[in-house]
Coordinates of C-alpha atoms and ligand atoms in Angstrom, one line a residue:
M4 CA -17.3 14.9 -25.3
P5 CA -15.2 16.5 -22.6
Q6 CA -12.9 14.1 -20.9
Y7 CA -11.0 14.3 -17.6
L8 CA -8.0 12.2 -16.5
G9 CA -7.3 11.0 -13.0
L10 CA -3.9 9.6 -12.1
D11 CA -3.0 7.7 -8.9
S12 CA 0.6 7.3 -8.0
S13 CA 0.2 4.7 -5.2
T14 CA 2.6 2.4 -3.4
Q15 CA 2.7 -0.4 -5.9
S16 CA 1.4 1.1 -9.1
L17 CA 0.5 4.1 -11.2
S18 CA -3.1 4.2 -12.5
A19 CA -4.9 6.3 -15.0
L20 CA -8.7 6.6 -15.3
L21 CA -10.3 8.6 -18.0
I22 CA -14.0 9.7 -17.8
D23 CA -16.3 11.3 -20.4
T24 CA -18.8 13.6 -18.7
D25 CA -21.1 13.6 -21.7
T26 CA -21.6 9.9 -21.9
G27 CA -21.1 9.3 -18.1
K28 CA -18.7 6.5 -19.0
V29 CA -15.2 5.5 -17.8
V30 CA -13.3 5.5 -21.1
V31 CA -10.1 3.9 -19.8
D32 CA -8.9 2.4 -16.5
K33 CA -5.3 1.2 -16.8
S34 CA -2.4 0.6 -14.3
V35 CA 1.3 0.1 -14.5
N36 CA 2.7 -2.1 -11.6
F37 CA 6.1 -0.8 -10.6
G38 CA 7.6 -4.1 -9.5
E39 CA 6.5 -6.0 -12.6
R40 CA 7.0 -3.3 -15.3
L41 CA 10.1 -1.4 -13.9
P42 CA 12.2 -4.2 -12.4
K43 CA 15.4 -2.1 -12.8
Y44 CA 14.2 -0.2 -9.7
R45 CA 14.5 -3.3 -7.6
S46 CA 11.2 -2.6 -5.8
P47 CA 8.9 -5.6 -6.2
K48 CA 6.4 -4.1 -3.8
G49 CA 7.1 -0.4 -4.7
F50 CA 9.8 0.3 -2.2
L51 CA 13.5 -0.5 -1.9
P52 CA 14.8 -3.4 0.2
N53 CA 16.5 -2.4 3.4
D54 CA 17.9 -4.6 6.2
D55 CA 16.4 -2.2 8.7
A56 CA 12.7 -2.9 8.8
S57 CA 11.9 0.6 9.9
I58 CA 13.3 2.2 6.8
K59 CA 11.0 2.3 3.7
Q60 CA 12.1 4.4 0.8
S61 CA 11.3 4.5 -2.9
D62 CA 13.1 5.8 -6.0
P63 CA 11.2 8.9 -7.2
L64 CA 12.5 8.3 -10.7
M65 CA 10.5 5.0 -10.7
W66 CA 7.3 7.1 -10.4
V67 CA 8.5 9.4 -13.2
D68 CA 9.3 6.4 -15.5
A69 CA 5.9 4.9 -14.7
L70 CA 4.2 8.1 -15.9
D71 CA 6.0 7.9 -19.3
L72 CA 5.2 4.2 -19.5
L73 CA 1.5 4.6 -18.7
L74 CA 1.0 7.5 -21.1
Q75 CA 2.8 5.7 -23.8
E76 CA 0.5 2.7 -23.2
L77 CA -2.6 4.8 -23.4
R78 CA -1.4 6.3 -26.6
S79 CA -0.5 2.9 -28.1
A80 CA -4.0 1.7 -27.1
G81 CA -5.5 4.4 -29.3
V82 CA -6.6 6.7 -26.5
D83 CA -6.9 10.3 -27.9
L84 CA -5.5 12.4 -25.1
S85 CA -6.2 15.6 -27.0
K86 CA -9.8 15.2 -25.7
V87 CA -8.7 15.6 -22.1
R88 CA -9.8 19.0 -20.7
G89 CA -8.4 18.6 -17.2
I90 CA -6.2 16.4 -15.2
S91 CA -5.9 15.8 -11.5
G92 CA -4.9 12.9 -9.3
A93 CA -3.4 11.6 -6.2
G94 CA -0.2 10.2 -4.6
Q95 CA 0.4 7.8 -1.8
Q96 CA 0.4 10.1 1.3
H97 CA 3.3 11.4 3.3
G98 CA 6.1 10.4 0.9
S99 CA 8.4 13.3 0.1
V100 CA 10.7 14.3 -2.8
Y101 CA 13.6 16.7 -2.4
L102 CA 14.8 19.0 -5.3
C103 CA 17.9 21.1 -5.5
R104 CA 16.2 23.5 -7.9
S105 CA 12.7 24.7 -8.0
L106 CA 11.0 23.5 -11.1
D107 CA 9.9 27.2 -11.7
Q108 CA 13.6 27.8 -12.6
V109 CA 14.0 24.9 -14.9
G110 CA 11.9 25.7 -18.0
D111 CA 10.0 23.2 -20.1
W112 CA 11.2 19.6 -20.3
S113 CA 12.9 18.6 -23.5
A114 CA 10.6 16.3 -25.6
A115 CA 13.7 14.5 -26.9
I116 CA 14.9 13.1 -23.6
P117 CA 13.1 10.7 -21.2
L118 CA 11.6 12.5 -18.3
S119 CA 13.5 10.6 -15.6
D120 CA 16.8 11.6 -17.2
Q121 CA 15.8 15.2 -16.8
V122 CA 14.5 14.9 -13.2
R123 CA 17.5 12.9 -12.0
P124 CA 19.9 16.0 -11.8
L125 CA 17.2 17.9 -9.9
L126 CA 17.1 15.6 -7.0
S127 CA 18.9 16.6 -3.8
R128 CA 18.0 13.3 -2.3
A129 CA 18.1 10.1 -4.4
T130 CA 15.4 8.3 -2.5
S131 CA 12.0 9.3 -1.0
P132 CA 10.9 8.1 2.4
I133 CA 7.3 6.7 2.1
W134 CA 4.3 6.2 4.4
M135 CA 5.6 2.7 5.5
D136 CA 8.7 4.2 7.1
S137 CA 8.8 4.1 10.9
S138 CA 12.4 5.3 11.5
T139 CA 11.5 8.7 13.1
S140 CA 10.6 7.9 16.8
I141 CA 13.3 10.3 18.0
E142 CA 12.3 13.1 15.6
C143 CA 8.6 12.8 16.6
A144 CA 9.6 13.1 20.2
E145 CA 11.8 16.2 19.5
I146 CA 9.1 17.9 17.5
A147 CA 6.4 17.3 20.1
S148 CA 8.6 18.5 22.9
A149 CA 9.6 21.7 21.0
V150 CA 6.0 22.8 20.6
G151 CA 4.7 21.8 24.0
G152 CA 3.7 18.1 23.7
D153 CA 1.8 15.7 21.5
E154 CA -1.6 17.1 22.3
K155 CA -0.4 20.5 21.0
V156 CA 0.8 19.0 17.7
A157 CA -2.5 17.2 17.3
A158 CA -4.5 20.3 18.1
V159 CA -2.7 22.3 15.4
S160 CA -2.0 19.7 12.7
G161 CA -4.8 17.1 13.3
S162 CA -2.4 14.3 14.3
R163 CA 0.2 13.7 16.9
A164 CA 3.8 13.7 15.7
T165 CA 3.5 10.6 13.6
L166 CA 6.4 8.3 12.4
R167 CA 5.4 8.3 8.7
F168 CA 4.4 11.9 8.4
T169 CA 6.5 14.2 6.3
G170 CA 7.6 16.7 9.0
P171 CA 9.3 14.1 11.2
Q172 CA 10.8 12.5 8.0
I173 CA 12.1 16.0 6.9
R174 CA 13.7 16.4 10.4
R175 CA 15.5 13.1 10.1
F176 CA 16.8 14.1 6.7
Y177 CA 18.0 17.4 8.0
K178 CA 19.8 15.7 10.9
T179 CA 21.3 12.8 9.0
S180 CA 22.2 14.5 5.7
P181 CA 23.0 18.2 6.5
T182 CA 24.8 18.8 3.2
E183 CA 21.9 17.5 1.1
W184 CA 19.5 19.4 3.3
Q185 CA 21.4 22.6 2.5
Q186 CA 21.2 21.7 -1.2
T187 CA 17.5 21.2 -1.1
A188 CA 15.6 24.1 -2.6
E189 CA 12.1 22.6 -2.6
I190 CA 10.2 19.8 -1.0
H191 CA 7.2 18.0 -2.5
L192 CA 4.8 15.3 -1.5
V193 CA 4.4 12.5 -4.0
S194 CA 1.1 14.2 -5.1
S195 CA 2.6 17.7 -5.7
F196 CA 5.7 16.1 -7.3
I197 CA 3.6 14.4 -10.0
A198 CA 1.6 17.5 -10.6
S199 CA 4.9 19.4 -10.9
V200 CA 6.3 17.0 -13.4
L201 CA 3.0 17.2 -15.4
T202 CA 3.1 21.0 -15.5
G203 CA 6.9 21.4 -15.6
K204 CA 6.4 24.0 -12.8
S205 CA 6.5 23.8 -9.1
A206 CA 3.0 22.7 -8.1
P207 CA 1.9 23.6 -4.5
I208 CA 0.8 21.0 -2.0
D209 CA -2.9 20.9 -1.4
M210 CA -4.7 21.0 2.0
G211 CA -5.9 17.4 1.8
D212 CA -2.5 15.8 1.5
G213 CA -0.7 18.7 3.3
A214 CA -2.5 17.7 6.5
G215 CA -0.4 14.5 6.5
M216 CA 2.8 16.3 7.2
N217 CA 2.5 17.5 10.9
L218 CA 3.2 21.0 9.4
L219 CA -0.1 22.4 8.4
D220 CA -2.3 24.5 10.8
L221 CA -5.6 23.0 9.9
G222 CA -7.6 25.8 11.5
K223 CA -5.7 28.5 9.5
G224 CA -5.2 26.5 6.3
A225 CA -1.5 27.6 6.3
W226 CA 1.9 26.2 7.4
S227 CA 2.3 26.5 11.2
Q228 CA 5.3 28.6 12.0
S229 CA 5.9 26.8 15.2
L230 CA 5.8 23.4 13.6
L231 CA 8.1 24.5 10.8
A232 CA 10.6 25.8 13.3
A233 CA 10.4 22.6 15.4
T234 CA 11.0 20.5 12.3
A235 CA 14.1 22.0 10.5
P236 CA 15.7 25.4 10.0
G237 CA 15.0 27.0 6.7
L238 CA 12.0 24.7 6.0
A239 CA 9.6 27.6 5.3
Q240 CA 11.7 28.6 2.3
K241 CA 11.5 25.1 0.8
L242 CA 7.6 24.9 0.8
K243 CA 5.2 26.9 -1.3
P244 CA 2.0 28.0 0.5
A245 CA -0.5 25.2 0.6
V246 CA -3.6 25.6 -1.6
A247 CA -7.2 24.5 -1.7
S248 CA -7.5 21.1 -3.5
T249 CA -9.7 22.7 -6.2
T250 CA -7.0 25.0 -7.4
V251 CA -5.8 24.9 -11.0
V252 CA -2.1 24.7 -10.5
G253 CA -1.0 25.0 -14.2
E254 CA -1.2 23.7 -17.7
I255 CA 0.2 20.5 -19.1
A256 CA 3.9 20.9 -20.1
G257 CA 4.9 20.9 -23.8
Y258 CA 6.7 17.6 -23.3
F259 CA 3.3 15.8 -22.8
V260 CA 1.7 17.7 -25.7
K261 CA 4.5 16.7 -28.1
R262 CA 5.0 13.1 -26.9
Y263 CA 1.5 12.0 -26.1
G264 CA -0.8 14.3 -28.0
F265 CA -2.4 16.3 -25.1
A266 CA -4.0 19.6 -26.2
P267 CA -1.8 22.6 -25.3
G268 CA -3.4 24.5 -22.4
T269 CA -4.9 21.3 -20.7
K270 CA -5.5 22.3 -17.1
V271 CA -3.9 20.5 -14.2
V272 CA -5.7 20.7 -10.9
A273 CA -3.8 20.3 -7.5
F274 CA -3.1 16.6 -6.8
T275 CA -4.0 15.3 -3.3
G276 CA -3.4 12.2 -1.1
D277 CA -4.7 8.9 -2.2
N278 CA -7.2 8.6 0.7
P279 CA -8.6 12.1 0.3
S280 CA -8.9 11.4 -3.4
S281 CA -10.7 8.1 -2.7
L282 CA -13.2 10.0 -0.4
V283 CA -14.3 11.9 -3.5
G284 CA -14.0 8.9 -5.8
M285 CA -16.3 7.0 -3.5
G286 CA -18.9 9.8 -3.5
A287 CA -18.4 9.9 0.2
S288 CA -17.2 13.5 0.6
R289 CA -20.2 14.4 2.9
P290 CA -20.3 13.2 6.5
G291 CA -22.3 10.0 7.1
T292 CA -20.7 7.4 4.8
A293 CA -17.7 5.4 6.0
V294 CA -15.2 4.0 3.6
I295 CA -12.7 1.1 4.0
S296 CA -9.9 1.1 1.5
L297 CA -8.1 -2.3 1.0
G298 CA -4.9 -1.3 -0.8
T299 CA -1.3 -1.9 0.2
S300 CA -2.4 -0.2 3.4
D301 CA -5.9 -0.7 4.8
T302 CA -7.6 2.5 5.8
V303 CA -10.9 3.5 7.4
F304 CA -12.1 7.0 6.8
T305 CA -15.1 9.3 6.7
A306 CA -15.8 13.0 6.0
M307 CA -16.4 15.1 9.0
T308 CA -17.6 18.7 9.5
A309 CA -15.2 19.7 12.3
P310 CA -11.8 18.2 13.0
R311 CA -11.9 15.6 15.9
T312 CA -8.7 13.9 17.0
D313 CA -8.0 10.3 18.1
P314 CA -7.5 10.3 21.9
Q315 CA -5.3 7.2 21.5
G316 CA -3.1 9.2 19.1
Y317 CA -3.1 6.8 16.1
G318 CA -5.8 8.3 13.9
S319 CA -5.4 11.4 11.7
V320 CA -7.4 14.3 10.3
F321 CA -6.8 15.3 6.7
G322 CA -8.4 17.9 4.5
N323 CA -11.4 16.8 2.5
P324 CA -10.8 17.9 -1.1
A325 CA -14.5 18.7 -1.5
G326 CA -14.3 21.0 1.6
G327 CA -14.1 20.4 5.4
F328 CA -12.1 17.5 6.9
M329 CA -11.8 13.7 7.0
S330 CA -10.8 11.3 9.7
L331 CA -8.6 8.4 8.9
A332 CA -7.1 5.3 10.6
C333 CA -4.3 3.6 8.7
F334 CA -3.1 0.0 9.0
S335 CA 0.2 -1.0 7.4
N336 CA -0.4 -4.8 7.7
G337 CA -3.1 -4.7 5.0
S338 CA -2.7 -6.4 1.6
L339 CA 1.0 -7.3 2.3
A340 CA -0.1 -9.3 5.3
R341 CA -2.9 -11.0 3.4
E342 CA -0.5 -11.7 0.5
K343 CA 2.0 -13.2 3.0
I344 CA -0.5 -15.7 4.3
A345 CA -1.8 -16.5 0.7
S346 CA 1.6 -17.0 -0.7
Q347 CA 3.1 -19.0 2.2
L348 CA 0.2 -21.4 2.2
G349 CA -0.2 -21.6 -1.6
L350 CA -3.7 -20.0 -1.8
S351 CA -4.9 -18.1 -4.9
W352 CA -7.2 -15.2 -4.1
N353 CA -10.2 -17.5 -5.1
D354 CA -8.9 -20.1 -2.6
F355 CA -8.4 -17.4 0.0
A356 CA -12.1 -16.3 -0.4
S357 CA -13.4 -19.8 -0.4
A358 CA -11.3 -20.7 2.7
I359 CA -13.2 -17.9 4.5
V360 CA -16.7 -18.4 3.1
D361 CA -16.8 -22.2 2.7
K362 CA -14.2 -23.8 5.0
T363 CA -14.2 -21.8 8.2
K364 CA -16.7 -20.1 10.5
P365 CA -17.0 -16.8 12.3
G366 CA -14.8 -16.9 15.3
N367 CA -12.4 -19.3 13.5
G368 CA -12.8 -22.1 16.1
G369 CA -10.9 -20.1 18.6
N370 CA -7.9 -19.4 16.3
M371 CA -6.6 -15.9 16.3
L372 CA -3.6 -14.1 14.7
L373 CA -2.1 -10.7 15.5
P374 CA -0.8 -10.2 11.9
Y375 CA 2.1 -7.8 12.5
F376 CA 4.4 -9.0 9.7
V377 CA 5.8 -5.5 9.1
P378 CA 5.9 -2.6 11.7
E379 CA 2.4 -1.5 12.4
I380 CA 1.0 2.0 12.4
T381 CA -2.3 1.3 14.2
P382 CA -1.6 0.4 17.0
R383 CA 2.1 1.3 17.0
V384 CA 4.1 -1.9 16.8
L385 CA 7.7 -1.0 15.9
K386 CA 9.2 -4.5 15.4
P387 CA 7.5 -7.1 13.2
A388 CA 5.9 -9.6 15.6
P389 CA 3.1 -11.9 14.3
R390 CA 1.5 -13.9 17.1
W391 CA -0.6 -17.0 16.6
F392 CA -3.1 -18.3 19.2
G393 CA -5.1 -21.5 18.8
S394 CA -4.8 -25.1 17.7
E395 CA -1.5 -26.8 17.2
A396 CA -1.9 -27.0 13.4
F397 CA -2.9 -23.3 13.3
V398 CA 0.0 -22.1 15.4
A399 CA 2.4 -24.3 13.3
G400 CA 1.1 -22.5 10.2
K401 CA -0.3 -25.7 8.7
D402 CA -4.0 -24.8 8.7
A403 CA -4.3 -22.7 5.5
A404 CA -8.1 -22.1 5.7
A405 CA -7.9 -20.9 9.3
A406 CA -4.9 -18.7 8.6
A407 CA -6.8 -17.0 5.8
R408 CA -9.8 -16.3 8.0
A409 CA -7.5 -15.3 10.9
V410 CA -5.6 -12.6 9.1
V411 CA -8.8 -11.0 7.8
E412 CA -10.7 -11.3 11.1
A413 CA -7.8 -9.6 13.0
Q414 CA -7.6 -6.8 10.4
A415 CA -11.4 -6.2 10.6
L416 CA -11.4 -6.4 14.5
S417 CA -8.5 -3.9 14.6
M418 CA -10.2 -1.6 12.2
R419 CA -13.4 -1.7 14.3
L420 CA -11.5 -1.1 17.5
H421 CA -9.4 1.7 16.2
S422 CA -12.1 3.6 14.3
E423 CA -14.4 4.0 17.3
W424 CA -13.0 7.5 17.9
I425 CA -14.3 8.6 14.6
G426 CA -17.8 8.4 16.2
E427 CA -19.8 7.5 13.1
T428 CA -22.3 4.7 13.1
M429 CA -21.2 2.4 10.4
S430 CA -24.4 0.8 9.1
T431 CA -23.2 1.0 5.5
V432 CA -19.6 0.9 4.6
L433 CA -18.3 1.5 1.1
V434 CA -15.2 -0.5 0.1
T435 CA -12.5 0.1 -2.4
G436 CA -8.9 -0.9 -3.3
G437 CA -7.3 -4.0 -4.9
A438 CA -8.8 -6.4 -2.3
S439 CA -12.3 -5.0 -2.4
R440 CA -13.5 -7.7 -4.8
N441 CA -12.6 -10.6 -2.5
K442 CA -15.9 -12.1 -1.3
G443 CA -14.2 -13.7 1.8
I444 CA -12.8 -10.3 3.0
L445 CA -16.2 -8.6 2.4
R446 CA -18.0 -11.3 4.3
V447 CA -15.8 -10.9 7.4
L448 CA -16.0 -7.1 7.2
A449 CA -19.9 -7.3 7.1
D450 CA -20.0 -9.6 10.1
V451 CA -17.4 -7.8 12.3
F452 CA -18.8 -4.3 11.6
Q453 CA -22.4 -5.6 11.5
A454 CA -22.8 -3.4 8.5
V455 CA -23.8 -3.6 4.8
I456 CA -20.6 -3.7 2.8
M457 CA -20.8 -2.2 -0.6
P458 CA -17.9 -2.2 -3.2
L459 CA -17.7 0.5 -5.9
A460 CA -18.1 -0.3 -9.6
V461 CA -14.6 1.2 -10.1
S462 CA -12.1 -0.4 -7.7
N463 CA -9.6 2.4 -8.2
S464 CA -11.5 5.1 -6.4
S465 CA -8.4 7.2 -5.9
A466 CA -7.8 7.7 -9.7
L467 CA -11.5 8.2 -10.2
G468 CA -11.4 10.9 -7.5
G469 CA -8.8 12.6 -9.5
A470 CA -10.9 12.5 -12.7
L471 CA -14.0 13.8 -10.8
R472 CA -12.0 16.6 -9.1
A473 CA -10.7 17.7 -12.6
A474 CA -14.3 17.7 -13.9
Q475 CA -15.5 19.7 -11.0
A476 CA -12.7 22.3 -11.0
V477 CA -12.1 22.6 -14.8
G478 CA -15.5 21.6 -16.2
G479 CA -17.6 23.2 -13.6
Q480 CA -19.6 20.0 -13.0
S481 CA -21.4 19.7 -9.7
W482 CA -20.4 17.0 -7.2
D483 CA -23.9 15.6 -7.0
E484 CA -24.0 15.2 -10.7
L485 CA -20.6 13.6 -10.8
F486 CA -21.2 11.2 -7.9
A487 CA -24.6 10.1 -9.3
R488 CA -23.0 9.3 -12.7
F489 CA -19.6 7.9 -11.7
A490 CA -19.6 6.7 -8.1
P491 CA -22.6 4.5 -7.6
P492 CA -21.9 1.5 -5.4
E493 CA -22.3 -2.0 -6.9
R494 CA -25.5 -3.0 -5.2
E495 CA -25.5 -6.5 -6.6
L496 CA -22.1 -7.1 -5.0
R497 CA -23.1 -5.9 -1.5
V498 CA -22.7 -8.2 1.4
E499 CA -25.3 -8.1 4.3
P500 CA -24.2 -8.9 7.8
I501 CA -25.3 -12.1 9.5
P502 CA -27.0 -10.9 12.7
A503 CA -26.1 -14.1 14.6
T504 CA -22.4 -13.3 14.3
E505 CA -22.7 -10.1 16.3
V506 CA -22.2 -11.9 19.6
T507 CA -19.3 -14.0 18.3
Y508 CA -17.5 -10.9 17.2
R509 CA -18.4 -8.9 20.3
E510 CA -16.6 -11.6 22.4
M511 CA -13.8 -11.9 19.9
A512 CA -13.2 -8.2 19.9
A513 CA -12.8 -8.2 23.7
Q514 CA -10.3 -11.0 23.5
F515 CA -8.5 -9.4 20.6
K516 CA -8.2 -6.1 22.6
Q517 CA -6.8 -8.0 25.6
R518 CA -4.2 -9.9 23.6
L519 CA -3.2 -6.8 21.8
S520 CA -2.6 -4.8 24.9
Q521 CA -0.6 -7.7 26.3
V522 CA 1.6 -7.7 23.2
L523 CA 1.9 -4.0 23.2
S524 CA 2.9 -3.9 26.9
E525 CA 5.5 -6.7 26.3
A526 CA 6.9 -4.7 23.4
S527 CA 7.3 -1.5 25.5
A528 CA 8.7 -3.3 28.5
Ligands
ADP26 P1 -2.2 0.5 -3.8 O1 -3.1 1.4 -4.4 O2 -1.9 0.7 -2.4 O3 -0.9 0.3 -4.6 P2 -4.2 -1.4 -4.6 O4 -5.4 -0.8 -4.1 O5 -3.9 -1.4 -6.1 O6 -2.9 -0.9 -3.8 O7 -4.2 -2.9 -4.1 C1 -3.1 -3.8 -4.5 C2 -3.3 -5.1 -3.6 O8 -4.5 -5.7 -3.9 C3 -2.3 -6.1 -4.0 O9 -1.1 -6.0 -3.2 C4 -3.0 -7.4 -3.7 O10 -2.5 -8.0 -2.5 C5 -4.4 -7.0 -3.5 N1 -5.4 -7.8 -4.3 C6 -5.6 -7.8 -5.6 N2 -6.6 -8.6 -6.0 C7 -7.0 -9.2 -4.8 C8 -8.0 -10.2 -4.5 N3 -8.8 -10.8 -5.5 N4 -8.2 -10.5 -3.2 C9 -7.4 -10.0 -2.3 N5 -6.5 -9.1 -2.5 C10 -6.3 -8.7 -3.8
XUL27 C1 -2.5 7.1 5.1 C2 -1.3 6.3 4.7 C3 -1.5 5.3 3.5 C4 -0.9 5.9 2.3 C5 -0.7 4.8 1.2 O1 -2.2 7.9 6.1 O2 -0.3 6.3 5.2 O3 -2.8 4.9 3.3 O4 -1.6 7.0 1.8 O5 -1.9 4.5 0.6

């Protein structure tokens, strides 16, 4: 009964998913929501409030406390963690953690003291910038100009210098906090930080998540000397060499053996980004299957054999943990925008779905919303600026049903428009994430993409990806076997497109594109 544990430290929660490769069953699937369970961190949505909408940071100790809390809950629920043979997992991408001492010099954690109390004195920076941060316009321009332009950055790292990416964030830290920068011995991504905490050693960054830093030379699979130099002096000494995602990075620290009953010697496999991990968890790590993830951010991604970059400069190329690369377009106005409409208009998620399916029609009677409630990544909208077009009641925010359809139609149209560069025909799209069970959302996606939309049995594909990667790297299981047993889509929940809506959405897409470019040109004027 070998078991493998996948962890996903995402924006709003930490999840654990345990699989048994003998029975082919998911043994446990449990999450701890940061806002609800750890209110002392004052982060109801997983990040700290800030008057400046461009600054989005989280307390890394919240992630550490969540790890203790979740493992404690598994233990209390009677889960026998001594059966776990291997652990891997994922973190929200791009977020970074700054340590004043390498964990390699710290020794094992004391089992008598909560982890967060032991990690606190190791932080050279109290907060971690996360993927929602958009405060680095100047740093992106500086990095691009130092290496010969944005195309050059994209050709080497797979993405133009990008606001949320770790390199520009590191540069801003170096410029604004020179003393803390000097005190920093080691920089981690959220993924490698959690792996480091688990092993009590400094775990290297993997190629999948490392590609989201604007620092990795994708062709060489190593840090780019010119990008390191353009980002901050001394940066090379603060990063370990990046490793393949299948690398065993260490064994579980004694702390977790003593406190939670893991077997000594349990292997930990490199953690990766939540999207690369989802690619594996969806069984989509070979080219040809597109995935839409509806989490805090909405993302569209697919595996690809050779890296191809977005000519518009919004999309990214990351490492595929199962080998090769993946393309990704990320939208920050995902679940938070849907939640905003639902909560403002008093709709439960069931009401929200029924507003779309039963109360409104494709095209929304001419109503359209540009749902930029927070700064948007794709396309780049720096200042929140929702725009409403249509009937008087709709524009006044008084037509709840139309608003529900409008937010989802705009999100789907934007995903369609901004994933064209990926160049995959999307006849079947797998969906995952917290919102992937909402029938209204699935209906709109099917019609806008004219594709069969298929949710996965497990909605937390990122944690599942972690468990599958551990089973592959530690247990020697083949991907095909693992995908067949753990990642089959829920065929009964699939949503077929209605062919008659193709014309409606073709016309609506053209109008959306036109309104969007008008808003973008006004914003840049
Ligand atoms: P992340 O991994 O980014 O933290 P999740 O994939 O766990 O996010 O998704 C969390 C989000 O899912 C919540 O913010 C919530 O808005 C959304 N969500 C949960 N259930 C539903 C539902 N039935 N319909 C629509 N959205 C939902
Ligand atoms: C991807 C991105 C987000 C985060 C949080 O580039 O920024 O999807 O990984 O989920």
